């Protein structure tokens, strides 16, 4: 292995994962991590916990600056990367620094989709600063636009802080990327049962207010609020990549091959900024989750230093706690599958569903051509990993159909089929 | 101080009112009676009406799980049940291993007390604090395996299931429940008692922990005990053979009675048909252990040859069952043997009790006391066909099989015609060990005095079947298990001899003790690896109550006094502690000559000798030698003044 | 890691000793729900009756990947994947993602729990005299035993659930 000089653009989990993996596997390499934030790696996933007060600000951090030193990583924090010259192999920062590199890893992450003007009282929840700002703002009535994981978690956090909260969702049900209608109805009962208002099938049209937000007009009603949260989705941050000329995918993320390499050799990309193949369907997707970014970073790192390793695909894994109710979603909903069947000209009769409802639990498995492509669970505590494993292995359910049909919990603890070779790779 | 071991609650279930009540466990009472079997005795004394009919809603089922049960201590798994048994009319214990007890304790209960009668078939579900009485309509009528499968399907495999088969529903007295399809529980008719309450099953799954006062001390002792097993050169063989390691004991060293105690199963035939090698090759499918047991001996069986190929069963005490079917029933092949065992498992028919009744019935038929009219036209023989015929009848409670299935006491009454003359039974229960073959050792003798009836083996425990064990070995064991010097002197009055009648109480106490604290096993292959000091060490480490072996033995003896008193109250006394007539007749064997009743050392025993032994037993127990009833003085010595007072009031003690 | 926990399900008798001693040594009480190793019972007509289930300390661990606090990391000495309880927020994503049921939720501490190989001297192995659990050096024999244990389990489930 040649001693590489690697520039990692971004200090989210993808960036940190790739940087630390490179250093771990190739101690002599020279690795620089660039970040526009000044703080060490933190978990954006737990920002709602921080907002609600259940964890302190310190606990949001996953690493401290000492860790970077210990790992031998050079850090350029608090300034942006202005330009990259891929011929000269140089990185130019906004404060005038210049760094040369042999290999480059893009880990620029994603940004929240926003609408309308910025007013006081309008927030997104992407970064630690967003959370700090929201906490500093002492509001009383909040409207959260979007009912994905972030939207619902923020809504609950604000509710626990004493806000009167309303959630607006454009589609017909909550958590639409993770749950079909039946499961989503149960979620709605949980959320409304705690006093959060839910409006489905309504989109935000006009933000009302001058300097500060005073309300939101939806397609059906007017709501007063002093706090407005946009939680309508994330999109890859690809400005720098586009300027560099990297090929982008149909979903808007940086297109990478199966070894996390971009259209330019020697330049890799990982995390929320990339577009990858979905593990369950094989289709190009934006599965913008921490675990995908983490794994992609580690794999990009290996390929970057010459250890060939293929990326098996990204997974949609949603896991939220809604007032003590554990809601989990893997892969694709039946609704989403129907849409893509229609689009691809596939036979919709190849789609089927197994569903089991009990007093305190619910699960649904979505099958396409007898392979499990999606699963939804509410308060099921066992065997979820088993289902995820089956989905990842793209195993046909023919042989184990009866297991799902008959049993509330599939087995005592989840083992099934061959152990995923991904997770038990040997020497 | 953290109190460990005891879960801390007593669970009361009233099936008539469908009411569930939880009371805190009185720790002083628990320590006095240790728990498990001991607590059952005390609760039965306090709560169970002695006059009660076993099938009445007022009969109660007491299930006790000792403090060491479920605590990682090796072999800590015995659950104890107590009720008034329909087959014998005694109030006495039944013991089983398996997962039910640990899940009850892990749910927070040391004791479960059930009374009443449900209006429709129900099952009881215990899951931590949640205890429910649920509808069992779809389970009624199903055999034990189907019932268990259905409950696992419904509640999850992690639930331990106590199931009764159709025998219970039909109030067949010679029936047993099955725990998780394997472990039998309640010989004497637990299913019948449950059936009379419309209780089809119990399921339990724990969601709490059992506290341990000193985990480090406990782990230390566990390692010491396990080391003894691990270094034993024959360990793996013991595991491989399971209970079949006792094969040569019955086939060769001692023998098994056949033809209703008039013959001995020929050794050559035993080896030819029922060898351990054949078992390993064609019958055994897997090994299952009771919780925390280091030498599991329960079997997963699958017949791999012949017309019953594919038959699958899970059984405990496999070797005992083989013997019953081989000797009492003479079914003729291993496959037939396992096939019948399978039938008994499914129906819940008690293999121990019913095979003895078949054996007796065949003789009655041969003598002409039973005729073709009684048998429904069938010739009764010692063979597979007769066995299946009568067993099927029994499971349906029809015909002659049905009459026999109600146990000796009822069958003798129903058949009449002097049939009791050749009935070999004590207090309505069939003995297993023939002292003419085994010589009068602990298990043989205790069959006479056990308040439950001729239940085996409750005698000198681990040394049963050890024909070659010297008196010294017995002495060693007794001393290791905390028997006092004085008692040892009385048991071993001179070199090369022991008084079995004086030894038996210490063996009985020990078994009662193990079933009270919930740790230990009466099988020699397990018990031989323990030392007396293990028990107080573990009890102290787990509960936090520093207790000595002497104190624990005392508590165990107390429990036995209560057990006896429970049955004295029912009218049992010396007159019921009988040596079966046939034991005094010579045993003509094909290959061992004529065997006579003798003591352990080969000296013949006459009726008078036995009478003396019986008196020695009572004296050693501190009971009245004329009546076999505990004296007021003895009871008071053990803090059982209230028991004495009650017996006095009822006129059993002067 | 230089030693590996090996499973031999064909020898497991379902005695629960491993579970009891695991919870006993980690949490001071005997509790099947606080044990990091579990015995799965089938009585279902499979070739095997009882299956020990425990974290396999996977090379590419999905639990470490999904942990949103980076709380799961490899112990250099034993090779075990350890949960840092100070970092863990109890989100259960690792519990949900593990294909083996090797990561569990400690309902008292409210965080993830999993096999930590007891710092290199696994208690469960010491309590299993049947040989269903072993702790072997990772030479070629150790690797083969580890593989065999996993494959054995895989085939076993095909039989139990596939019929």
mmCIF file of N, CA and C in Angstrom, chain B residues 204-253:
data_model
loop_
_atom_site.group_PDB
_atom_site.id
_atom_site.type_symbol
_atom_site.label_atom_id
_atom_site.label_comp_id
_atom_site.label_asym_id
_atom_site.label_seq_id
_atom_site.Cartn_x
_atom_site.Cartn_y
_atom_site.Cartn_z
ATOM 1 N N UNK B 204 -46.253 -20.400 31.654
ATOM 2 C CA UNK B 204 -45.540 -19.360 32.390
ATOM 3 C C UNK B 204 -44.334 -18.870 31.615
ATOM 4 N N UNK B 205 -44.134 -17.574 31.657
ATOM 5 C CA UNK B 205 -42.929 -16.987 31.082
ATOM 6 C C UNK B 205 -42.513 -15.838 31.982
ATOM 7 N N UNK B 206 -41.324 -15.907 32.541
ATOM 8 C CA UNK B 206 -40.900 -14.889 33.481
ATOM 9 C C UNK B 206 -40.330 -13.666 32.801
ATOM 10 N N UNK B 207 -40.427 -12.523 33.457
ATOM 11 C CA UNK B 207 -39.830 -11.300 32.919
ATOM 12 C C UNK B 207 -39.080 -10.518 33.987
ATOM 13 N N UNK B 208 -38.768 -11.218 35.073
ATOM 14 C CA UNK B 208 -37.985 -10.550 36.123
ATOM 15 C C UNK B 208 -36.758 -11.401 36.421
ATOM 16 N N UNK B 209 -36.008 -10.959 37.408
ATOM 17 C CA UNK B 209 -34.853 -11.733 37.801
ATOM 18 C C UNK B 209 -35.049 -12.303 39.184
ATOM 19 N N UNK B 210 -34.212 -13.269 39.536
ATOM 20 C CA UNK B 210 -34.177 -13.787 40.902
ATOM 21 C C UNK B 210 -32.951 -13.183 41.548
ATOM 22 N N UNK B 211 -33.169 -12.406 42.578
ATOM 23 C CA UNK B 211 -32.055 -11.713 43.216
ATOM 24 C C UNK B 211 -31.115 -12.706 43.879
ATOM 25 N N UNK B 212 -29.838 -12.355 43.884
ATOM 26 C CA UNK B 212 -28.841 -13.178 44.556
ATOM 27 C C UNK B 212 -28.073 -12.272 45.497
ATOM 28 N N UNK B 213 -28.012 -12.641 46.765
ATOM 29 C CA UNK B 213 -27.401 -11.760 47.758
ATOM 30 C C UNK B 213 -25.907 -11.582 47.521
ATOM 31 N N UNK B 214 -25.207 -12.652 47.208
ATOM 32 C CA UNK B 214 -23.766 -12.570 47.005
ATOM 33 C C UNK B 214 -23.378 -13.318 45.732
ATOM 34 N N UNK B 215 -23.460 -12.633 44.589
ATOM 35 C CA UNK B 215 -23.194 -13.313 43.329
ATOM 36 C C UNK B 215 -21.785 -13.912 43.241
ATOM 37 N N UNK B 216 -20.803 -13.205 43.772
ATOM 38 C CA UNK B 216 -19.426 -13.702 43.663
ATOM 39 C C UNK B 216 -19.279 -15.027 44.415
ATOM 40 N N UNK B 217 -19.848 -15.056 45.606
ATOM 41 C CA UNK B 217 -19.768 -16.282 46.416
ATOM 42 C C UNK B 217 -20.505 -17.430 45.709
ATOM 43 N N UNK B 218 -21.631 -17.115 45.114
ATOM 44 C CA UNK B 218 -22.404 -18.133 44.423
ATOM 45 C C UNK B 218 -21.622 -18.694 43.237
ATOM 46 N N UNK B 219 -21.065 -17.804 42.432
ATOM 47 C CA UNK B 219 -20.332 -18.266 41.247
ATOM 48 C C UNK B 219 -19.144 -19.123 41.656
ATOM 49 N N UNK B 220 -18.511 -18.721 42.736
ATOM 50 C CA UNK B 220 -17.348 -19.486 43.229
ATOM 51 C C UNK B 220 -17.753 -20.936 43.512
ATOM 52 N N UNK B 221 -18.869 -21.115 44.211
ATOM 53 C CA UNK B 221 -19.289 -22.464 44.563
ATOM 54 C C UNK B 221 -19.769 -23.208 43.322
ATOM 55 N N UNK B 222 -20.416 -22.504 42.394
ATOM 56 C CA UNK B 222 -20.859 -23.151 41.163
ATOM 57 C C UNK B 222 -19.657 -23.723 40.426
ATOM 58 N N UNK B 223 -18.587 -22.964 40.358
ATOM 59 C CA UNK B 223 -17.397 -23.423 39.639
ATOM 60 C C UNK B 223 -16.810 -24.660 40.298
ATOM 61 N N UNK B 224 -16.812 -24.642 41.634
ATOM 62 C CA UNK B 224 -16.273 -25.804 42.360
ATOM 63 C C UNK B 224 -17.087 -27.054 42.039
ATOM 64 N N UNK B 225 -18.407 -26.907 42.065
ATOM 65 C CA UNK B 225 -19.261 -28.065 41.799
ATOM 66 C C UNK B 225 -19.093 -28.549 40.362
ATOM 67 N N UNK B 226 -19.112 -27.601 39.416
ATOM 68 C CA UNK B 226 -19.009 -28.000 38.009
ATOM 69 C C UNK B 226 -17.673 -28.661 37.713
ATOM 70 N N UNK B 227 -16.649 -28.238 38.410
ATOM 71 C CA UNK B 227 -15.323 -28.827 38.206
ATOM 72 C C UNK B 227 -15.362 -30.325 38.486
ATOM 73 N N UNK B 228 -16.097 -30.700 39.515
ATOM 74 C CA UNK B 228 -16.181 -32.127 39.856
ATOM 75 C C UNK B 228 -16.771 -32.927 38.705
ATOM 76 N N UNK B 229 -17.763 -32.365 38.054
ATOM 77 C CA UNK B 229 -18.345 -33.046 36.892
ATOM 78 C C UNK B 229 -17.338 -33.088 35.742
ATOM 79 N N UNK B 230 -16.721 -31.943 35.520
ATOM 80 C CA UNK B 230 -15.876 -31.802 34.331
ATOM 81 C C UNK B 230 -14.675 -32.729 34.344
ATOM 82 N N UNK B 231 -14.121 -32.965 35.541
ATOM 83 C CA UNK B 231 -12.912 -33.790 35.564
ATOM 84 C C UNK B 231 -13.216 -35.279 35.612
ATOM 85 N N UNK B 232 -14.473 -35.637 35.729
ATOM 86 C CA UNK B 232 -14.814 -37.053 35.814
ATOM 87 C C UNK B 232 -14.584 -37.707 34.457
ATOM 88 N N UNK B 233 -13.792 -38.761 34.418
ATOM 89 C CA UNK B 233 -13.435 -39.349 33.119
ATOM 90 C C UNK B 233 -14.636 -39.925 32.378
ATOM 91 N N UNK B 234 -15.665 -40.306 33.105
ATOM 92 C CA UNK B 234 -16.827 -40.913 32.455
ATOM 93 C C UNK B 234 -17.926 -39.923 32.144
ATOM 94 N N UNK B 235 -17.629 -38.631 32.277
ATOM 95 C CA UNK B 235 -18.674 -37.614 32.144
ATOM 96 C C UNK B 235 -19.409 -37.711 30.803
ATOM 97 N N UNK B 236 -18.645 -37.717 29.720
ATOM 98 C CA UNK B 236 -19.287 -37.700 28.399
ATOM 99 C C UNK B 236 -20.165 -38.923 28.206
ATOM 100 N N UNK B 237 -19.707 -40.051 28.692
ATOM 101 C CA UNK B 237 -20.485 -41.280 28.556
ATOM 102 C C UNK B 237 -21.811 -41.143 29.293
ATOM 103 N N UNK B 238 -21.765 -40.529 30.476
ATOM 104 C CA UNK B 238 -22.986 -40.337 31.255
ATOM 105 C C UNK B 238 -23.982 -39.487 30.482
ATOM 106 N N UNK B 239 -23.460 -38.444 29.829
ATOM 107 C CA UNK B 239 -24.352 -37.579 29.047
ATOM 108 C C UNK B 239 -24.914 -38.355 27.853
ATOM 109 N N UNK B 240 -24.043 -39.084 27.183
ATOM 110 C CA UNK B 240 -24.502 -39.817 25.998
ATOM 111 C C UNK B 240 -25.595 -40.817 26.346
ATOM 112 N N UNK B 241 -25.414 -41.525 27.450
ATOM 113 C CA UNK B 241 -26.370 -42.584 27.779
ATOM 114 C C UNK B 241 -27.623 -42.070 28.480
ATOM 115 N N UNK B 242 -27.502 -40.918 29.136
ATOM 116 C CA UNK B 242 -28.659 -40.434 29.874
ATOM 117 C C UNK B 242 -29.032 -41.439 30.944
ATOM 118 N N UNK B 243 -30.333 -41.701 31.099
ATOM 119 C CA UNK B 243 -30.745 -42.625 32.144
ATOM 120 C C UNK B 243 -30.372 -44.064 31.809
ATOM 121 N N UNK B 244 -30.015 -44.308 30.571
ATOM 122 C CA UNK B 244 -29.648 -45.677 30.209
ATOM 123 C C UNK B 244 -28.332 -46.122 30.834
ATOM 124 N N UNK B 245 -27.665 -45.213 31.533
ATOM 125 C CA UNK B 245 -26.457 -45.671 32.213
ATOM 126 C C UNK B 245 -26.829 -46.539 33.417
ATOM 127 N N UNK B 246 -28.131 -46.549 33.735
ATOM 128 C CA UNK B 246 -28.585 -47.423 34.813
ATOM 129 C C UNK B 246 -29.029 -48.780 34.304
ATOM 130 N N UNK B 247 -28.827 -49.005 33.013
ATOM 131 C CA UNK B 247 -29.348 -50.224 32.383
ATOM 132 C C UNK B 247 -28.859 -51.501 33.049
ATOM 133 N N UNK B 248 -27.552 -51.568 33.230
ATOM 134 C CA UNK B 248 -27.039 -52.821 33.766
ATOM 135 C C UNK B 248 -27.558 -53.056 35.175
ATOM 136 N N UNK B 249 -27.919 -51.976 35.844
ATOM 137 C CA UNK B 249 -28.506 -52.107 37.174
ATOM 138 C C UNK B 249 -29.746 -52.986 37.149
ATOM 139 N N UNK B 250 -30.684 -52.663 36.282
ATOM 140 C CA UNK B 250 -31.915 -53.442 36.316
ATOM 141 C C UNK B 250 -31.791 -54.715 35.510
ATOM 142 N N UNK B 251 -31.018 -54.666 34.439
ATOM 143 C CA UNK B 251 -30.960 -55.849 33.593
ATOM 144 C C UNK B 251 -30.184 -56.982 34.237
ATOM 145 N N UNK B 252 -29.197 -56.614 35.019
ATOM 146 C CA UNK B 252 -28.206 -57.598 35.415
ATOM 147 C C UNK B 252 -27.963 -57.632 36.914
ATOM 148 N N UNK B 253 -27.508 -56.507 37.425
ATOM 149 C CA UNK B 253 -27.085 -56.457 38.821
ATOM 150 C C UNK B 253 -28.242 -56.790 39.764
#
